[in-house]
Short mmCIF file of C-alpha atoms in Angstrom, two decimals:
data_model
loop_
_atom_site.label_atom_id
_atom_site.label_comp_id
_atom_site.label_asym_id
_atom_site.label_seq_id
_atom_site.Cartn_x
_atom_site.Cartn_y
_atom_site.Cartn_z
CA MET A 1 139.49 18.39 128.76
CA ALA A 2 140.69 21.70 127.66
CA GLY A 3 143.90 20.95 129.60
CA THR A 4 144.87 18.16 127.22
CA LEU A 5 144.62 20.23 123.95
CA PHE A 6 147.66 21.32 122.25
CA ASP A 7 148.27 24.80 121.39
CA ARG A 8 148.69 23.71 117.61
CA ALA A 9 148.16 20.42 115.88
CA VAL A 10 150.74 17.94 114.88
CA TYR A 11 150.11 16.33 111.51
CA VAL A 12 150.65 12.66 110.65
CA GLN A 13 151.46 11.52 107.13
CA ARG A 14 149.46 8.47 106.50
CA LYS A 15 149.63 6.62 103.24
CA TYR A 16 146.77 8.37 101.47
CA PHE A 17 146.05 11.33 103.94
CA ILE A 18 147.35 13.55 106.56
CA ASP A 19 145.94 13.17 109.92
CA GLU A 20 145.72 15.78 112.58
CA ILE A 21 146.65 15.31 116.23
CA THR A 22 145.17 18.03 118.52
CA SER A 23 145.09 16.47 122.09
CA LEU A 24 146.22 13.81 124.26
CA ASP A 25 143.14 11.65 123.75
CA GLU A 26 144.01 11.59 119.77
CA VAL A 27 147.75 10.71 120.90
CA PHE A 28 146.41 7.72 122.77
CA THR A 29 144.11 6.83 120.18
CA PHE A 30 147.10 6.85 117.83
CA LEU A 31 149.52 4.89 120.07
CA GLU A 32 146.98 2.29 120.81
CA ALA A 33 146.79 1.58 116.96
CA TRP A 34 150.64 1.38 116.74
CA PRO A 35 151.87 -2.07 115.57
CA GLU A 36 153.13 -3.92 118.70
CA ALA A 37 156.27 -5.21 116.72
CA LYS A 38 157.26 -1.35 116.42
CA ARG A 39 156.66 -0.62 120.11
CA ASP A 40 160.28 0.32 121.35
CA LEU A 41 161.84 2.64 123.91
CA ALA A 42 160.68 5.62 121.87
CA TYR A 43 157.12 4.31 122.09
CA ASP A 44 157.23 3.56 125.79
CA THR A 45 158.68 7.04 126.54
CA LEU A 46 156.22 8.92 124.58
CA LEU A 47 153.30 6.86 126.25
CA LYS A 48 154.62 7.67 129.70
CA ALA A 49 155.16 11.39 128.92
CA CYS A 50 151.57 11.65 127.67
CA ARG A 51 150.28 9.67 130.61
CA GLU A 52 152.12 12.24 132.91
CA ALA A 53 150.77 15.13 131.07
CA ALA A 54 147.12 13.73 131.14
CA ASN A 55 147.92 13.64 135.14
CA GLY A 56 149.11 17.22 135.15
CA ARG A 57 152.77 16.07 136.14
CA PHE A 58 154.15 16.99 132.62
CA PRO A 59 153.75 20.17 130.58
CA ILE A 60 151.42 19.62 127.63
CA GLY A 61 153.69 21.54 125.29
CA ALA A 62 156.43 19.29 126.09
CA ALA A 63 154.17 16.24 125.36
CA ARG A 64 153.33 17.78 122.02
CA GLU A 65 156.94 18.02 121.22
CA ASN A 66 157.55 14.45 122.18
CA VAL A 67 154.66 13.47 119.71
CA ARG A 68 156.21 15.48 116.93
CA ARG A 69 159.90 13.93 117.64
CA PHE A 70 158.27 10.57 117.55
CA LEU A 71 156.60 10.98 114.46
CA LYS A 72 159.67 12.60 112.74
CA LYS A 73 161.80 9.58 113.89
CA ALA A 74 159.20 7.30 112.36
CA GLY A 75 159.13 9.11 109.02
CA MET A 76 155.51 10.01 109.65
CA LEU A 77 155.61 13.74 110.30
CA ALA A 78 153.90 16.10 108.14
CA GLU A 79 155.47 19.67 108.06
CA ILE A 80 152.87 22.29 108.21
CA ASP A 81 153.90 23.45 104.71
CA ASP A 82 152.99 19.96 103.41
CA VAL A 83 149.24 20.27 104.63
CA PRO A 84 147.04 21.59 101.76
CA ASN A 85 145.22 25.05 102.44
CA LEU A 86 141.59 24.37 102.12
CA GLY A 87 140.71 27.90 101.62
CA GLN A 88 143.11 28.13 98.50
CA ARG A 89 141.85 24.92 97.17
CA MET A 90 138.28 26.15 97.29
CA ALA A 91 139.17 29.40 95.59
CA ASP A 92 140.93 27.43 92.86
CA ARG A 93 137.39 25.85 92.06
CA ASN A 94 135.61 29.17 91.15
CA ILE A 95 133.93 28.70 87.84
CA GLY A 96 133.82 31.60 85.17
CA ASP A 97 133.79 35.13 86.76
CA ALA A 98 132.21 33.94 90.10
#
């Protein structure tokens, strides 16, 4: 399913963690969990765009952008600067002169 992978991840701000979406499969999983009471026109439009992208009739990059906009509208988009850098965090844990 290499054709359904995004060129770069989209990050979702959850209550206690940041989730990473890297493919259409992950978008579909995210949308399945979306509360039915919040499923509006934006939800339907995103779902349709992702289905079309999965069938090769819509550009994967445009589908990713739609996911990003949907998350931003929902107040759940985590900007890349908000995502902690694991390498930096591990470097901060050095003990002594190590």
